[in-house]
Amino acid sequence: MFKQSNVKYNGKTFNLEGSGIQKKETRAKDLAGYFSDLSAFQMLDPETVMYQVEYQDNGLVEGTPGGLYFGITHLYPGVIGEEYYLTKGHFHAKRDTGEYYFGLQGQGLLMMTENGETVLEEVVPGSVHYIPGNAAHRLINTGAEVLSVSACWQTESGHDYAPPEEMFPKRVFRDKAGKPIIKNNS
């Protein structure tokens, strides 16, 4: 007997469709303390949606060994001061677990920091990124459209949202020509 999948990926809208799709929004108020220009951040409406995450609720409980989750992050374009919109970023609670990201639309950067060393990889449609265990990671939208990135991670990974200054010693800003530049956290 053949069975149809109850979840599909729509390549035109870059969204998941079907049953069991969960969605979570992260608003500006949820990112207080994440941007360097406090006055520019305070001018932003706290209800501004910065990014959305959608994922398949496959019935597995976070922390359960052996399973996988699949989701898509949609990070909106913009800057606060001259710092690009970004996701909170995180370590995995089970630090040695890895993750894959796959670029769907837009242009941005994947920032990974491990043992104080920061690596930035360009995220574009079709790019594949392996995030090793023990690396804090976040997305940064450096483009003019939504940056959509799919992810696959282990159910046992969990999330550890340590303070941003502990995870990321670097920041990405837009220079006068509109190009990304990297600066140390001050």
mmCIF file of C-alpha atoms in Angstrom:
data_model
loop_
_atom_site.group_PDB
_atom_site.id
_atom_site.type_symbol
_atom_site.label_atom_id
_atom_site.label_comp_id
_atom_site.label_asym_id
_atom_site.label_seq_id
_atom_site.Cartn_x
_atom_site.Cartn_y
_atom_site.Cartn_z
ATOM 1 C CA MET A 1 0.000 0.000 0.000
ATOM 2 C CA PHE A 2 1.264 3.449 -0.904
ATOM 3 C CA LYS A 3 0.774 6.349 1.475
ATOM 4 C CA GLN A 4 1.024 10.062 0.664
ATOM 5 C CA SER A 5 3.233 12.251 2.829
ATOM 6 C CA ASN A 6 1.183 14.568 5.046
ATOM 7 C CA VAL A 7 3.780 17.359 4.660
ATOM 8 C CA LYS A 8 5.072 18.955 1.477
ATOM 9 C CA TYR A 9 7.558 21.697 0.674
ATOM 10 C CA ASN A 10 6.214 24.421 -1.638
ATOM 11 C CA GLY A 11 9.151 25.601 -3.768
ATOM 12 C CA LYS A 12 7.245 28.692 -4.960
ATOM 13 C CA THR A 13 6.455 30.070 -1.499
ATOM 14 C CA PHE A 14 9.395 28.442 0.353
ATOM 15 C CA ASN A 15 6.975 27.123 2.983
ATOM 16 C CA LEU A 16 5.938 23.797 4.442
ATOM 17 C CA GLU A 17 2.337 22.761 3.828
ATOM 18 C CA GLY A 18 0.189 20.024 5.291
ATOM 19 C CA SER A 19 -0.774 18.724 8.693
ATOM 20 C CA GLY A 20 1.239 19.192 11.838
ATOM 21 C CA ILE A 21 3.085 22.356 10.730
ATOM 22 C CA GLN A 22 3.930 24.591 13.687
ATOM 23 C CA LYS A 23 4.968 28.250 13.336
ATOM 24 C CA LYS A 24 6.762 30.533 15.765
ATOM 25 C CA GLU A 25 7.486 34.249 15.357
ATOM 26 C CA THR A 26 10.348 36.143 16.938
ATOM 27 C CA ARG A 27 9.652 39.855 17.334
ATOM 28 C CA ALA A 28 11.953 42.794 18.001
ATOM 29 C CA LYS A 29 11.024 42.733 21.719
ATOM 30 C CA ASP A 30 12.411 39.167 21.868
ATOM 31 C CA LEU A 31 15.795 40.411 20.622
ATOM 32 C CA ALA A 32 16.428 43.125 23.230
ATOM 33 C CA GLY A 33 20.172 43.199 23.923
ATOM 34 C CA TYR A 34 21.117 41.539 20.630
ATOM 35 C CA PHE A 35 21.954 44.682 18.624
ATOM 36 C CA SER A 36 24.762 47.141 19.283
ATOM 37 C CA ASP A 37 22.862 50.378 18.504
ATOM 38 C CA LEU A 38 20.482 50.629 21.458
ATOM 39 C CA SER A 39 18.880 53.913 20.359
ATOM 40 C CA ALA A 40 18.132 52.560 16.858
ATOM 41 C CA PHE A 41 16.709 49.395 18.419
ATOM 42 C CA GLN A 42 14.442 51.416 20.730
ATOM 43 C CA MET A 43 13.019 53.277 17.702
ATOM 44 C CA LEU A 44 11.817 49.975 16.231
ATOM 45 C CA ASP A 45 8.242 48.892 16.968
ATOM 46 C CA PRO A 46 8.681 46.070 19.528
ATOM 47 C CA GLU A 47 6.018 44.015 17.690
ATOM 48 C CA THR A 48 8.022 43.998 14.431
ATOM 49 C CA VAL A 49 8.411 40.397 13.289
ATOM 50 C CA MET A 50 12.114 39.773 12.707
ATOM 51 C CA TYR A 51 11.870 36.113 11.714
ATOM 52 C CA GLN A 52 9.553 33.119 11.611
ATOM 53 C CA VAL A 53 10.329 29.457 12.060
ATOM 54 C CA GLU A 54 8.060 26.737 10.748
ATOM 55 C CA TYR A 55 8.635 23.068 11.446
ATOM 56 C CA GLN A 56 6.951 19.713 11.158
ATOM 57 C CA ASP A 57 5.524 18.508 14.448
ATOM 58 C CA ASN A 58 6.357 14.851 14.013
ATOM 59 C CA GLY A 59 5.286 13.950 17.550
ATOM 60 C CA LEU A 60 8.830 13.505 18.821
ATOM 61 C CA VAL A 61 9.769 15.121 22.117
ATOM 62 C CA GLU A 62 12.886 17.300 22.230
ATOM 63 C CA GLY A 63 15.639 15.375 23.994
ATOM 64 C CA THR A 64 14.566 11.992 22.617
ATOM 65 C CA PRO A 65 17.533 10.149 21.073
ATOM 66 C CA GLY A 66 17.416 8.893 17.497
ATOM 67 C CA GLY A 67 14.909 11.260 15.884
ATOM 68 C CA LEU A 68 15.162 14.226 13.541
ATOM 69 C CA TYR A 69 13.380 17.559 13.189
ATOM 70 C CA PHE A 70 12.949 19.522 9.952
ATOM 71 C CA GLY A 71 12.091 23.201 9.695
ATOM 72 C CA ILE A 72 12.505 26.438 7.762
ATOM 73 C CA THR A 73 13.593 29.839 9.102
ATOM 74 C CA HIS A 74 12.393 32.971 7.287
ATOM 75 C CA LEU A 75 14.572 35.941 8.340
ATOM 76 C CA TYR A 76 13.314 39.317 7.141
ATOM 77 C CA PRO A 77 15.642 41.921 5.587
ATOM 78 C CA GLY A 78 16.619 45.077 7.417
ATOM 79 C CA VAL A 79 19.138 46.806 9.625
ATOM 80 C CA ILE A 80 19.066 48.262 13.108
ATOM 81 C CA GLY A 81 21.462 51.158 12.972
ATOM 82 C CA GLU A 82 23.779 49.546 10.436
ATOM 83 C CA GLU A 83 23.621 46.011 11.872
ATOM 84 C CA TYR A 84 21.786 43.458 9.765
ATOM 85 C CA TYR A 85 18.751 41.578 11.077
ATOM 86 C CA LEU A 86 19.789 38.306 12.681
ATOM 87 C CA THR A 87 18.432 35.304 14.531
ATOM 88 C CA LYS A 88 19.109 34.834 18.240
ATOM 89 C CA GLY A 89 21.472 32.004 17.552
ATOM 90 C CA HIS A 90 22.182 29.186 19.927
ATOM 91 C CA PHE A 91 24.313 26.292 21.003
ATOM 92 C CA HIS A 92 22.717 22.881 21.177
ATOM 93 C CA ALA A 93 21.877 21.793 24.715
ATOM 94 C CA LYS A 94 23.569 18.514 23.829
ATOM 95 C CA ARG A 95 26.622 20.366 22.610
ATOM 96 C CA ASP A 96 28.209 17.661 20.462
ATOM 97 C CA THR A 97 25.260 17.355 18.051
ATOM 98 C CA GLY A 98 25.492 18.848 14.561
ATOM 99 C CA GLU A 99 22.933 20.295 12.175
ATOM 100 C CA TYR A 100 22.461 20.971 8.461
ATOM 101 C CA TYR A 101 21.247 24.207 6.850
ATOM 102 C CA PHE A 102 20.178 24.508 3.207
ATOM 103 C CA GLY A 103 19.692 27.893 1.486
ATOM 104 C CA LEU A 104 16.280 28.263 -0.179
ATOM 105 C CA GLN A 105 15.943 31.971 -1.047
ATOM 106 C CA GLY A 106 17.646 35.270 -0.341
ATOM 107 C CA GLN A 107 21.179 36.121 0.611
ATOM 108 C CA GLY A 108 22.831 36.052 3.985
ATOM 109 C CA LEU A 109 25.453 34.606 6.261
ATOM 110 C CA LEU A 110 25.682 31.689 8.622
ATOM 111 C CA MET A 111 27.817 32.700 11.601
ATOM 112 C CA MET A 112 29.402 29.845 13.552
ATOM 113 C CA THR A 113 31.593 30.281 16.605
ATOM 114 C CA GLU A 114 33.507 27.501 18.299
ATOM 115 C CA ASN A 115 36.170 28.034 20.978
ATOM 116 C CA GLY A 116 36.241 31.789 20.223
ATOM 117 C CA GLU A 117 36.875 31.258 16.480
ATOM 118 C CA THR A 118 34.207 32.689 14.174
ATOM 119 C CA VAL A 119 33.514 31.422 10.657
ATOM 120 C CA LEU A 120 31.023 33.061 8.283
ATOM 121 C CA GLU A 121 29.615 31.160 5.311
ATOM 122 C CA GLU A 122 27.587 32.755 2.512
ATOM 123 C CA VAL A 123 24.034 31.435 2.369
ATOM 124 C CA VAL A 124 22.369 31.550 -1.059
ATOM 125 C CA PRO A 125 19.776 29.367 -2.809
ATOM 126 C CA GLY A 126 21.179 25.851 -3.050
ATOM 127 C CA SER A 127 24.041 26.283 -0.575
ATOM 128 C CA VAL A 128 24.475 23.474 1.971
ATOM 129 C CA HIS A 129 26.027 24.134 5.382
ATOM 130 C CA TYR A 130 27.147 21.655 8.012
ATOM 131 C CA ILE A 131 27.168 23.058 11.544
ATOM 132 C CA PRO A 132 29.470 20.948 13.705
ATOM 133 C CA GLY A 133 28.678 20.080 17.292
ATOM 134 C CA ASN A 134 29.896 22.591 19.896
ATOM 135 C CA ALA A 135 29.395 25.555 17.525
ATOM 136 C CA ALA A 136 27.087 28.460 18.352
ATOM 137 C CA HIS A 137 25.272 29.411 15.156
ATOM 138 C CA ARG A 138 22.973 32.116 13.811
ATOM 139 C CA LEU A 139 21.690 33.491 10.510
ATOM 140 C CA ILE A 140 22.200 37.067 9.293
ATOM 141 C CA ASN A 141 20.189 38.504 6.385
ATOM 142 C CA THR A 142 22.493 40.668 4.246
ATOM 143 C CA GLY A 143 20.107 40.872 1.280
ATOM 144 C CA ALA A 144 17.040 42.843 0.257
ATOM 145 C CA GLU A 145 14.555 39.938 0.417
ATOM 146 C CA VAL A 146 13.559 37.310 2.958
ATOM 147 C CA LEU A 147 16.324 34.813 3.723
ATOM 148 C CA SER A 148 14.746 31.343 3.911
ATOM 149 C CA VAL A 149 16.873 28.461 5.143
ATOM 150 C CA SER A 150 15.804 24.881 5.837
ATOM 151 C CA ALA A 151 17.350 22.952 8.701
ATOM 152 C CA CYS A 152 17.548 19.361 9.871
ATOM 153 C CA TRP A 153 18.677 18.588 13.417
ATOM 154 C CA GLN A 154 18.527 15.771 15.927
ATOM 155 C CA THR A 155 15.659 15.604 18.406
ATOM 156 C CA GLU A 156 18.186 15.161 21.198
ATOM 157 C CA SER A 157 20.046 18.384 20.281
ATOM 158 C CA GLY A 158 17.902 20.867 22.201
ATOM 159 C CA HIS A 159 18.646 24.607 22.314
ATOM 160 C CA ASP A 160 20.862 26.626 24.639
ATOM 161 C CA TYR A 161 20.272 30.362 24.187
ATOM 162 C CA ALA A 162 23.324 31.593 26.052
ATOM 163 C CA PRO A 163 23.851 35.375 26.242
ATOM 164 C CA PRO A 164 24.740 36.613 22.738
ATOM 165 C CA GLU A 165 28.067 38.126 23.798
ATOM 166 C CA GLU A 166 29.143 34.693 25.067
ATOM 167 C CA MET A 167 28.276 32.998 21.777
ATOM 168 C CA PHE A 168 29.280 35.553 19.159
ATOM 169 C CA PRO A 169 32.409 37.728 19.486
ATOM 170 C CA LYS A 170 31.787 39.250 16.019
ATOM 171 C CA ARG A 171 29.014 41.343 14.456
ATOM 172 C CA VAL A 172 28.052 42.020 10.838
ATOM 173 C CA PHE A 173 27.249 45.578 9.727
ATOM 174 C CA ARG A 174 26.357 47.253 6.433
ATOM 175 C CA ASP A 175 29.095 49.582 5.208
ATOM 176 C CA LYS A 176 28.543 52.839 3.293
ATOM 177 C CA ALA A 177 28.520 50.935 -0.013
ATOM 178 C CA GLY A 178 25.836 48.565 1.317
ATOM 179 C CA LYS A 179 28.187 45.603 1.706
ATOM 180 C CA PRO A 180 28.649 43.477 4.848
ATOM 181 C CA ILE A 181 31.612 44.190 7.093
ATOM 182 C CA ILE A 182 32.642 42.228 10.180
ATOM 183 C CA LYS A 183 33.572 43.897 13.451
ATOM 184 C CA ASN A 184 34.527 42.618 16.879
ATOM 185 C CA ASN A 185 31.981 42.947 19.670
ATOM 186 C CA SER A 186 32.866 45.970 21.753
#
